[in-house]
Amino acid sequence: MTGMKTERSERISNLKMRDKSVSRRPGSAMLFQRACEVLVGGVNSPVRAFRAVGGDPVFIERAEGPYIFDVDGSKYVDLVGSWGPAIVGHAHPDVVREVQRAAEMGLSFGACCSAEAELAGVIVGAVKSAEMVRFVNSGTEATMSAIRLARAATDRVKIIKFSGCYHGHVDALLVAAGSGAATFGEPDSAGVPPPVVETTLQAAYNDLEAVERIMTEHGDGVAAIVVEPIAGNMGFVLPAEGFLEGLRSLCDRHGSLLIFDEVMTGFRVAWGGYQNICQITPDLTCLGKVIGGGMPVAAFCGAKALMEQLSPLGPTYQAGTLSGNPIGMAAGLATLRICQQEGFYDSLYAKAFRIAESLASAAADAGITIQTGAMGGMLGLAFLDRPVRNFADAQAVDHELFAKFFRAMLDRGVWLPPSGYEAMFVCAAHDDEAVAHIIDAAAESFRSIAS
Ligand code: KE4
């Protein structure tokens, strides 16, 4: 689907490439070459480098509704939505208007503003387990701060996380699958000193027995179990029946805290988050993405007695220059106002379900077995002959075939996440035409990769 050529993209496409090679997307290729001179890997977040799917990254010039437009003037139906924030559609007029209005009054005060309590009030009203909120600027900050608070509140150090779950680039959570019986973490990034992750224990997602074994041995030293209630960083993995309930009761039994990392699922799969669906109450919830509507806004929240252990009331320090930023608050408030409309999530789910079902049948028609799933406005696709239940399954997915599918869909005007370890996201602006385009492109793409 090639959209209208913008004047700028005409200009870019006329640029001569330094190495004179002709690229399908000359503007992106030229900009990527330039970016690589001053940005590490040409990007500010690794997944954008397209290394998992091959080829150079595509540079986006603008986005509107369910579409994004690259610098060469091509148009794509977007199933990434900036990794979740664009839930109401890109450049929604109500959101843009509120951001513009806030910006005209100053970008940042470094002081209190009314919008902070207003957005916090919406979150407290929506997230059952939240009485108090602290805003931060990224999901990483939210999980990092929640862990610090949990350690302070319990006077314990150990943390349990699950392989394949991603909670941002927090040192303590950049842990590979641990080796040895106790499954102590080993760093899965350079620069993370082994002592930092020695207190991070790791288990397989959905393996409640493994967590029971760890808690039997270490329970009285475990500050918290941190979990994505739906895992969206190893594809799309639903919690097994009883898994989250089991974590809750293990935490209650051993005096540990349960942290739901709902940075991705918060206000994405339901108003408030997955905890409002599964009816399990975590002690702390991390939020991000949707609550900022595309601006750098994240948060962690929980019961008053726990949250008030944070500075300035309590001994656990946490701070941030741009936390509660008026522009971010305006974007978040405008976004959640739209999400709160009657039927918003039912409509999102209907789209996500329809796309997931259509992907499965189109793949089957091409003789390819895939797994798909959907919850609210989130969906997943895995080239595997069995449901993905944990990271080992996610690693067994045919990521090469996913890469071929990604490129085939990209060439047919559909923007998928550039990694088989990611989830996909629909938005309120995905209308019948956009969904039909995804379905048609998928049918052609599955046929092309099958051959
Ligand atoms: P940020 O620090 O990137 O704002 O949030 C970290 C984070 C925390 N928790 C969960 C469940 C998350 O999914 C994330 C970040 N998600 C990835 C996409 N899977 C962000 C994309 C990127 O890293 O560029």
Short mmCIF file of C-alpha atoms and ligand atoms in Angstrom, two decimals:
data_model
loop_
_atom_site.label_atom_id
_atom_site.label_comp_id
_atom_site.label_asym_id
_atom_site.label_seq_id
_atom_site.Cartn_x
_atom_site.Cartn_y
_atom_site.Cartn_z
CA MET A 1 0.00 0.00 0.00
CA THR A 2 1.98 3.07 -1.02
CA GLY A 3 0.44 6.22 0.26
CA MET A 4 0.59 9.69 -1.15
CA LYS A 5 4.12 10.90 -1.74
CA THR A 6 4.70 13.82 0.59
CA GLU A 7 6.82 16.69 -0.67
CA ARG A 8 9.49 15.84 1.91
CA SER A 9 9.55 12.20 0.87
CA GLU A 10 9.91 13.26 -2.78
CA ARG A 11 12.86 15.36 -1.70
CA ILE A 12 14.36 12.50 0.28
CA SER A 13 13.79 9.96 -2.46
CA ASN A 14 15.69 12.20 -4.83
CA LEU A 15 18.70 12.22 -2.54
CA LYS A 16 21.62 10.32 -3.97
CA MET A 17 22.75 7.55 -1.66
CA ARG A 18 26.35 7.93 -0.60
CA ASP A 19 27.18 4.47 -1.90
CA LYS A 20 24.85 4.95 -4.84
CA SER A 21 23.07 1.67 -3.94
CA VAL A 22 19.39 1.75 -4.71
CA SER A 23 17.23 0.80 -1.75
CA ARG A 24 13.55 -0.06 -1.68
CA ARG A 25 13.30 2.68 0.90
CA PRO A 26 16.07 5.13 -0.07
CA GLY A 27 15.02 7.78 2.41
CA SER A 28 15.18 5.40 5.37
CA ALA A 29 18.46 3.95 4.10
CA MET A 30 20.00 7.39 3.84
CA LEU A 31 18.73 8.47 7.27
CA PHE A 32 19.88 5.20 8.83
CA GLN A 33 23.37 5.69 7.40
CA ARG A 34 23.44 9.14 8.97
CA ALA A 35 21.98 7.92 12.26
CA CYS A 36 24.62 5.23 12.56
CA GLU A 37 27.28 7.96 12.63
CA VAL A 38 25.94 9.52 15.81
CA LEU A 39 23.54 7.02 17.45
CA VAL A 40 24.70 3.61 18.63
CA GLY A 41 23.34 1.13 16.09
CA GLY A 42 21.44 4.04 14.60
CA VAL A 43 18.72 3.72 17.24
CA ASN A 44 17.69 4.72 20.73
CA SER A 45 16.18 1.37 21.56
CA PRO A 46 17.63 -1.89 20.22
CA VAL A 47 14.47 -3.52 18.88
CA ARG A 48 14.02 -0.64 16.40
CA ALA A 49 17.21 -1.69 14.60
CA PHE A 50 15.34 -4.54 12.83
CA ARG A 51 18.20 -6.92 13.68
CA ALA A 52 15.76 -9.74 14.44
CA VAL A 53 14.02 -9.41 11.07
CA GLY A 54 16.81 -8.27 8.75
CA GLY A 55 17.14 -5.23 6.57
CA ASP A 56 17.59 -1.64 7.59
CA PRO A 57 15.05 0.00 9.91
CA VAL A 58 12.32 2.08 8.33
CA PHE A 59 12.19 5.71 9.37
CA ILE A 60 8.74 7.04 10.16
CA GLU A 61 7.80 10.57 9.26
CA ARG A 62 4.32 10.79 10.75
CA ALA A 63 1.43 8.76 12.09
CA GLU A 64 -2.33 9.21 12.02
CA GLY A 65 -5.10 6.96 13.33
CA PRO A 66 -4.12 3.33 12.57
CA TYR A 67 -1.48 4.33 10.03
CA ILE A 68 2.17 5.27 10.02
CA PHE A 69 3.94 6.84 7.06
CA ASP A 70 7.61 6.37 6.31
CA VAL A 71 9.99 9.00 4.98
CA ASP A 72 9.66 7.55 1.48
CA GLY A 73 5.94 8.15 1.49
CA SER A 74 4.81 4.56 2.08
CA LYS A 75 1.83 3.95 4.34
CA TYR A 76 1.47 1.07 6.79
CA VAL A 77 -1.33 -0.24 8.96
CA ASP A 78 0.30 -0.10 12.38
CA LEU A 79 0.10 -3.13 14.71
CA VAL A 80 2.80 -1.82 17.08
CA GLY A 81 1.22 1.44 18.20
CA SER A 82 4.52 2.65 19.66
CA TRP A 83 4.57 -0.63 21.68
CA GLY A 84 1.16 0.07 23.21
CA PRO A 85 0.69 3.80 23.94
CA ALA A 86 -1.20 4.65 20.74
CA ILE A 87 -4.35 2.85 21.91
CA VAL A 88 -6.75 5.58 20.71
CA GLY A 89 -4.95 5.92 17.35
CA HIS A 90 -2.04 8.13 16.39
CA ALA A 91 -2.43 11.91 16.55
CA HIS A 92 -5.95 11.68 17.96
CA PRO A 93 -7.34 15.23 17.70
CA ASP A 94 -8.52 15.27 21.33
CA VAL A 95 -5.08 14.20 22.57
CA VAL A 96 -3.20 16.58 20.28
CA ARG A 97 -5.42 19.47 21.33
CA GLU A 98 -4.84 18.82 25.06
CA VAL A 99 -1.09 18.47 24.54
CA GLN A 100 -0.96 21.70 22.53
CA ARG A 101 -3.02 23.50 25.16
CA ALA A 102 -0.70 22.30 27.93
CA ALA A 103 2.44 23.10 25.92
CA GLU A 104 1.32 26.69 25.42
CA MET A 105 1.43 27.09 29.20
CA GLY A 106 4.97 25.78 29.54
CA LEU A 107 6.60 22.43 29.01
CA SER A 108 7.74 21.61 32.54
CA PHE A 109 7.64 23.36 35.88
CA GLY A 110 9.60 21.06 38.19
CA ALA A 111 6.86 21.87 40.63
CA CYS A 112 3.38 20.57 41.47
CA CYS A 113 0.63 20.94 38.91
CA SER A 114 -3.04 20.00 39.14
CA ALA A 115 -2.92 17.52 36.28
CA GLU A 116 -0.71 15.14 38.31
CA ALA A 117 -3.36 14.53 40.95
CA GLU A 118 -6.04 14.48 38.27
CA LEU A 119 -4.39 11.63 36.37
CA ALA A 120 -3.45 9.86 39.61
CA GLY A 121 -7.11 10.09 40.60
CA VAL A 122 -8.17 8.38 37.38
CA ILE A 123 -5.65 5.59 38.00
CA VAL A 124 -6.72 5.13 41.63
CA GLY A 125 -10.33 4.94 40.48
CA ALA A 126 -9.50 2.36 37.82
CA VAL A 127 -6.84 0.11 39.39
CA LYS A 128 -8.46 -1.79 42.27
CA SER A 129 -5.19 -2.31 44.16
CA ALA A 130 -4.14 1.35 43.96
CA GLU A 131 -4.72 3.90 46.70
CA MET A 132 -1.64 6.03 45.99
CA VAL A 133 0.42 6.65 42.82
CA ARG A 134 3.93 7.84 42.02
CA PHE A 135 4.60 8.96 38.43
CA VAL A 136 7.90 8.28 36.72
CA ASN A 137 9.08 8.60 33.12
CA SER A 138 9.49 5.03 31.91
CA GLY A 139 8.42 1.50 32.68
CA THR A 140 11.99 0.79 33.72
CA GLU A 141 11.82 3.50 36.36
CA ALA A 142 8.49 2.13 37.55
CA THR A 143 9.73 -1.42 38.08
CA MET A 144 13.09 -0.28 39.48
CA SER A 145 11.31 1.90 42.05
CA ALA A 146 8.71 -0.74 42.90
CA ILE A 147 11.45 -3.24 43.66
CA ARG A 148 13.29 -0.74 45.86
CA LEU A 149 10.07 -0.04 47.76
CA ALA A 150 9.33 -3.76 48.15
CA ARG A 151 12.82 -4.42 49.50
CA ALA A 152 12.53 -1.53 51.94
CA ALA A 153 9.04 -2.45 53.09
CA THR A 154 9.91 -6.12 53.71
CA ASP A 155 13.51 -5.54 54.80
CA ARG A 156 14.41 -8.37 52.42
CA VAL A 157 16.58 -8.49 49.30
CA LYS A 158 15.68 -11.40 47.03
CA ILE A 159 13.41 -10.95 44.04
CA ILE A 160 11.80 -13.64 41.91
CA LYS A 161 11.18 -12.95 38.22
CA PHE A 162 10.29 -15.16 35.28
CA SER A 163 12.46 -15.99 32.28
CA GLY A 164 11.14 -14.27 29.19
CA CYS A 165 9.47 -11.52 31.16
CA TYR A 166 10.94 -8.08 30.52
CA HIS A 167 10.58 -5.32 33.08
CA GLY A 168 12.81 -2.68 31.47
CA HIS A 169 16.57 -2.45 31.74
CA VAL A 170 16.75 -2.55 35.55
CA ASP A 171 20.11 -4.04 36.56
CA ALA A 172 18.50 -6.41 39.05
CA LEU A 173 16.11 -7.74 36.42
CA LEU A 174 18.52 -8.11 33.49
CA VAL A 175 18.88 -11.76 34.34
CA ALA A 176 19.39 -14.75 32.12
CA ALA A 177 17.91 -18.09 32.99
CA GLY A 178 19.81 -18.94 36.10
CA SER A 179 22.00 -22.02 36.24
CA GLY A 180 22.11 -24.37 39.21
CA ALA A 181 19.42 -25.68 41.47
CA ALA A 182 18.55 -22.41 43.10
CA THR A 183 18.22 -20.84 39.65
CA PHE A 184 20.07 -17.77 40.90
CA GLY A 185 20.22 -15.16 38.18
CA GLU A 186 23.22 -14.59 35.99
CA PRO A 187 23.58 -11.25 34.25
CA ASP A 188 22.26 -11.23 30.70
CA SER A 189 23.84 -7.86 30.01
CA ALA A 190 27.39 -6.60 30.23
CA GLY A 191 27.90 -4.08 32.98
CA VAL A 192 25.60 -5.81 35.45
CA PRO A 193 27.87 -6.94 38.31
CA PRO A 194 27.12 -10.54 39.36
CA PRO A 195 26.38 -9.51 42.97
CA VAL A 196 23.52 -7.34 41.70
CA VAL A 197 21.70 -10.35 40.27
CA GLU A 198 22.76 -12.92 42.85
CA THR A 199 19.61 -12.00 44.75
CA THR A 200 17.43 -12.34 41.69
CA LEU A 201 15.90 -15.78 41.41
CA GLN A 202 14.32 -16.90 38.20
CA ALA A 203 11.67 -19.47 37.33
CA ALA A 204 9.88 -20.48 34.16
CA TYR A 205 6.66 -18.56 33.51
CA ASN A 206 3.57 -20.64 34.39
CA ASP A 207 5.69 -23.06 36.45
CA LEU A 208 4.09 -22.61 39.87
CA GLU A 209 5.82 -25.67 41.29
CA ALA A 210 9.22 -24.14 40.54
CA VAL A 211 8.18 -21.02 42.43
CA GLU A 212 6.94 -23.12 45.33
CA ARG A 213 10.34 -24.84 45.48
CA ILE A 214 12.16 -21.51 45.47
CA MET A 215 9.87 -20.08 48.12
CA THR A 216 10.28 -23.15 50.32
CA GLU A 217 14.03 -22.58 50.27
CA HIS A 218 14.21 -18.79 50.12
CA GLY A 219 10.72 -17.55 50.95
CA ASP A 220 11.61 -15.72 54.16
CA GLY A 221 14.22 -13.74 52.21
CA VAL A 222 12.09 -12.91 49.17
CA ALA A 223 11.01 -9.27 49.06
CA ALA A 224 8.81 -9.66 46.00
CA ILE A 225 7.73 -11.74 43.06
CA VAL A 226 7.53 -9.57 39.93
CA VAL A 227 5.46 -10.83 37.01
CA GLU A 228 3.85 -9.69 33.78
CA PRO A 229 0.27 -10.92 34.39
CA ILE A 230 0.07 -11.51 30.64
CA ALA A 231 3.57 -11.94 29.25
CA GLY A 232 4.05 -9.69 26.23
CA ASN A 233 7.83 -9.86 25.85
CA MET A 234 8.09 -13.47 24.75
CA GLY A 235 5.25 -13.16 22.29
CA PHE A 236 1.78 -13.27 23.81
CA VAL A 237 1.61 -15.70 26.73
CA LEU A 238 -1.45 -16.01 28.93
CA PRO A 239 -1.07 -17.11 32.56
CA ALA A 240 -1.98 -20.76 33.08
CA GLU A 241 -5.05 -21.49 35.18
CA GLY A 242 -4.11 -20.94 38.83
CA PHE A 243 -0.65 -19.48 38.12
CA LEU A 244 -1.28 -15.92 39.28
CA GLU A 245 -3.53 -17.09 42.11
CA GLY A 246 -0.70 -19.39 43.20
CA LEU A 247 1.80 -16.52 43.22
CA ARG A 248 -0.58 -14.48 45.33
CA SER A 249 -0.97 -17.20 47.94
CA LEU A 250 2.78 -17.94 48.00
CA CYS A 251 3.44 -14.25 48.67
CA ASP A 252 0.83 -14.21 51.42
CA ARG A 253 2.29 -17.35 52.97
CA HIS A 254 5.87 -16.05 53.01
CA GLY A 255 5.28 -12.35 53.66
CA SER A 256 6.56 -11.33 50.21
CA LEU A 257 4.98 -8.70 47.97
CA LEU A 258 3.40 -9.45 44.61
CA ILE A 259 4.30 -6.91 41.90
CA PHE A 260 2.22 -6.91 38.70
CA ASP A 261 4.19 -5.33 35.90
CA GLU A 262 1.25 -3.96 33.91
CA VAL A 263 3.34 -1.48 31.96
CA MET A 264 2.05 -3.22 28.82
CA THR A 265 -1.29 -4.68 29.99
CA GLY A 266 -2.40 -1.69 32.07
CA PHE A 267 -5.39 0.00 30.37
CA ARG A 268 -4.45 -2.10 27.30
CA VAL A 269 -6.35 -5.34 27.98
CA ALA A 270 -9.04 -3.75 30.17
CA TRP A 271 -9.86 -0.52 31.94
CA GLY A 272 -7.34 -0.53 34.81
CA GLY A 273 -5.48 -3.60 33.62
CA TYR A 274 -5.48 -7.38 33.73
CA GLN A 275 -5.92 -7.40 37.52
CA ASN A 276 -9.47 -6.17 36.92
CA ILE A 277 -10.08 -9.23 34.74
CA CYS A 278 -8.30 -11.89 36.81
CA GLN A 279 -9.50 -10.37 40.10
CA ILE A 280 -6.10 -10.91 41.75
CA THR A 281 -4.82 -8.06 43.91
CA PRO A 282 -1.09 -7.33 43.63
CA ASP A 283 0.67 -5.29 46.32
CA LEU A 284 2.27 -3.00 43.74
CA THR A 285 1.36 -2.35 40.11
CA CYS A 286 3.67 -0.85 37.50
CA LEU A 287 2.04 1.09 34.67
CA GLY A 288 3.28 2.90 31.56
CA LYS A 289 2.67 3.18 27.83
CA VAL A 290 -1.13 3.79 27.60
CA ILE A 291 -1.26 6.07 30.66
CA GLY A 292 0.99 8.53 28.83
CA GLY A 293 -0.70 8.20 25.45
CA GLY A 294 2.71 8.33 23.76
CA MET A 295 4.41 10.79 26.09
CA PRO A 296 7.05 9.49 28.55
CA VAL A 297 4.76 8.69 31.47
CA ALA A 298 4.81 5.63 33.74
CA ALA A 299 3.82 4.98 37.31
CA PHE A 300 3.79 2.56 40.18
CA CYS A 301 0.93 2.34 42.64
CA GLY A 302 -0.38 0.40 45.59
CA ALA A 303 -1.88 0.62 49.06
CA LYS A 304 -1.43 3.87 50.99
CA ALA A 305 0.47 2.26 53.86
CA LEU A 306 3.01 0.81 51.43
CA MET A 307 3.35 3.78 49.10
CA GLU A 308 3.78 6.23 51.98
CA GLN A 309 7.11 4.59 52.76
CA LEU A 310 8.38 6.55 49.75
CA SER A 311 10.11 9.90 50.14
CA PRO A 312 9.23 12.56 51.18
CA LEU A 313 7.03 10.74 53.72
CA GLY A 314 9.13 7.64 54.21
CA PRO A 315 12.71 6.41 54.03
CA THR A 316 12.67 4.98 50.49
CA TYR A 317 14.09 7.55 48.10
CA GLN A 318 12.64 8.03 44.63
CA ALA A 319 12.58 11.15 42.44
CA GLY A 320 12.47 12.48 38.87
CA THR A 321 12.96 15.86 37.20
CA LEU A 322 10.16 15.35 34.68
CA SER A 323 7.94 13.04 36.73
CA GLY A 324 4.31 14.20 36.54
CA ASN A 325 5.23 16.46 33.63
CA PRO A 326 2.23 18.62 32.60
CA ILE A 327 2.46 17.63 28.93
CA GLY A 328 2.57 13.93 29.78
CA MET A 329 -0.29 14.31 32.21
CA ALA A 330 -2.37 16.08 29.56
CA ALA A 331 -1.69 13.32 27.02
CA GLY A 332 -2.50 10.62 29.56
CA LEU A 333 -5.71 12.27 30.75
CA ALA A 334 -6.96 12.82 27.20
CA THR A 335 -6.12 9.24 26.25
CA LEU A 336 -7.77 7.63 29.27
CA ARG A 337 -10.85 9.82 28.84
CA ILE A 338 -11.33 8.15 25.44
CA CYS A 339 -10.53 4.68 26.83
CA GLN A 340 -13.21 5.17 29.47
CA GLN A 341 -15.94 5.48 26.85
CA GLU A 342 -18.62 2.78 26.91
CA GLY A 343 -17.65 -0.27 24.86
CA PHE A 344 -14.09 0.90 24.16
CA TYR A 345 -12.42 -2.36 25.20
CA ASP A 346 -15.14 -4.60 23.76
CA SER A 347 -14.57 -2.96 20.40
CA LEU A 348 -10.78 -3.27 20.72
CA TYR A 349 -11.07 -6.94 21.61
CA ALA A 350 -13.41 -7.62 18.68
CA LYS A 351 -10.77 -6.22 16.31
CA ALA A 352 -7.89 -8.06 17.97
CA PHE A 353 -9.83 -11.33 18.01
CA ARG A 354 -10.85 -10.94 14.35
CA ILE A 355 -7.26 -10.30 13.29
CA ALA A 356 -5.95 -13.21 15.38
CA GLU A 357 -8.55 -15.59 13.96
CA SER A 358 -7.92 -14.41 10.40
CA LEU A 359 -4.17 -14.84 10.80
CA ALA A 360 -4.67 -18.41 12.02
CA SER A 361 -6.97 -19.35 9.14
CA ALA A 362 -4.82 -17.62 6.50
CA ALA A 363 -1.76 -19.47 7.81
CA ALA A 364 -3.65 -22.77 7.76
CA ASP A 365 -4.75 -22.13 4.18
CA ALA A 366 -1.06 -21.74 3.30
CA GLY A 367 -0.17 -24.93 5.18
CA ILE A 368 1.59 -23.08 7.99
CA THR A 369 0.88 -23.76 11.69
CA ILE A 370 0.83 -20.74 13.95
CA GLN A 371 -0.44 -19.92 17.41
CA THR A 372 -2.48 -16.78 17.95
CA GLY A 373 -4.19 -15.24 20.94
CA ALA A 374 -5.84 -12.00 21.96
CA MET A 375 -6.93 -10.16 25.09
CA GLY A 376 -8.41 -6.66 24.95
CA GLY A 377 -6.34 -4.66 22.51
CA MET A 378 -3.33 -6.98 22.61
CA LEU A 379 -2.66 -9.99 20.41
CA GLY A 380 0.06 -12.45 19.56
CA LEU A 381 1.36 -14.60 16.74
CA ALA A 382 3.88 -17.45 17.03
CA PHE A 383 5.20 -19.77 14.34
CA LEU A 384 5.05 -22.87 16.53
CA ASP A 385 3.04 -26.10 16.51
CA ARG A 386 1.95 -25.74 20.14
CA PRO A 387 0.80 -22.94 22.44
CA VAL A 388 3.61 -20.81 23.87
CA ARG A 389 3.51 -21.23 27.64
CA ASN A 390 6.98 -20.05 28.65
CA PHE A 391 10.31 -18.73 27.41
CA ALA A 392 11.55 -22.15 26.27
CA ASP A 393 8.51 -22.39 23.98
CA ALA A 394 9.10 -18.82 22.80
CA GLN A 395 12.67 -19.73 21.91
CA ALA A 396 11.41 -22.75 19.96
CA VAL A 397 9.33 -20.50 17.70
CA ASP A 398 10.51 -20.34 14.06
CA HIS A 399 11.91 -16.82 14.28
CA GLU A 400 13.36 -17.03 10.79
CA LEU A 401 9.93 -17.68 9.36
CA PHE A 402 8.58 -14.82 11.46
CA ALA A 403 11.26 -12.57 9.94
CA LYS A 404 10.15 -13.57 6.45
CA PHE A 405 6.54 -12.91 7.40
CA PHE A 406 7.50 -9.54 8.88
CA ARG A 407 9.21 -8.47 5.66
CA ALA A 408 6.37 -9.78 3.49
CA MET A 409 3.84 -7.85 5.55
CA LEU A 410 5.99 -4.72 5.56
CA ASP A 411 6.14 -4.83 1.77
CA ARG A 412 2.34 -5.12 1.75
CA GLY A 413 1.86 -2.11 4.01
CA VAL A 414 1.46 -3.71 7.44
CA TRP A 415 3.81 -2.76 10.28
CA LEU A 416 4.40 -5.66 12.69
CA PRO A 417 6.72 -5.57 15.70
CA PRO A 418 10.24 -6.32 14.34
CA SER A 419 10.75 -9.33 16.61
CA GLY A 420 8.96 -12.62 17.21
CA TYR A 421 9.33 -12.02 20.94
CA GLU A 422 6.90 -9.09 20.89
CA ALA A 423 3.14 -8.72 21.08
CA MET A 424 0.96 -6.73 18.70
CA PHE A 425 -1.47 -3.95 19.52
CA VAL A 426 -4.68 -2.72 17.92
CA CYS A 427 -6.12 0.73 18.47
CA ALA A 428 -9.55 2.31 18.42
CA ALA A 429 -8.80 3.78 14.99
CA HIS A 430 -8.36 0.37 13.30
CA ASP A 431 -11.49 0.54 11.16
CA ASP A 432 -12.86 -2.14 8.81
CA GLU A 433 -10.67 -0.94 5.95
CA ALA A 434 -7.49 -1.17 8.03
CA VAL A 435 -8.41 -4.59 9.42
CA ALA A 436 -9.33 -5.85 5.95
CA HIS A 437 -5.94 -4.69 4.69
CA ILE A 438 -4.16 -6.60 7.46
CA ILE A 439 -6.13 -9.75 6.63
CA ASP A 440 -5.52 -9.50 2.87
CA ALA A 441 -1.82 -8.77 3.34
CA ALA A 442 -1.51 -11.70 5.75
CA ALA A 443 -3.11 -14.13 3.31
CA GLU A 444 -0.70 -13.07 0.55
CA SER A 445 2.27 -13.04 2.95
CA PHE A 446 1.62 -16.53 4.30
CA ARG A 447 1.34 -17.84 0.73
CA SER A 448 4.56 -16.10 -0.25
CA ILE A 449 6.59 -17.46 2.68
CA ALA A 450 5.07 -20.93 2.34
CA SER A 451 6.40 -21.14 -1.21
P1 KE4 B 1 10.25 1.29 29.23
O1 KE4 B 1 11.38 1.54 30.18
O2 KE4 B 1 10.74 0.84 27.86
O3 KE4 B 1 9.28 2.48 29.14
O4 KE4 B 1 9.35 0.12 29.80
C1 KE4 B 1 9.97 -1.09 30.11
C2 KE4 B 1 8.94 -2.20 30.18
C3 KE4 B 1 8.53 -2.64 31.42
N1 KE4 B 1 7.61 -3.63 31.54
C4 KE4 B 1 7.06 -4.22 30.45
C5 KE4 B 1 6.06 -5.30 30.63
C6 KE4 B 1 7.45 -3.79 29.16
O5 KE4 B 1 6.89 -4.39 28.07
C7 KE4 B 1 8.39 -2.76 29.01
C8 KE4 B 1 8.87 -2.27 27.66
N2 KE4 B 1 8.29 -2.90 26.51
C9 KE4 B 1 9.11 -2.90 25.32
C10 KE4 B 1 8.35 -3.67 24.24
N3 KE4 B 1 8.16 -5.02 24.55
C11 KE4 B 1 9.45 -1.52 24.87
C12 KE4 B 1 10.03 -1.42 23.48
C13 KE4 B 1 11.49 -1.08 23.51
O6 KE4 B 1 12.23 -1.62 24.39
O7 KE4 B 1 11.91 -0.29 22.61
#
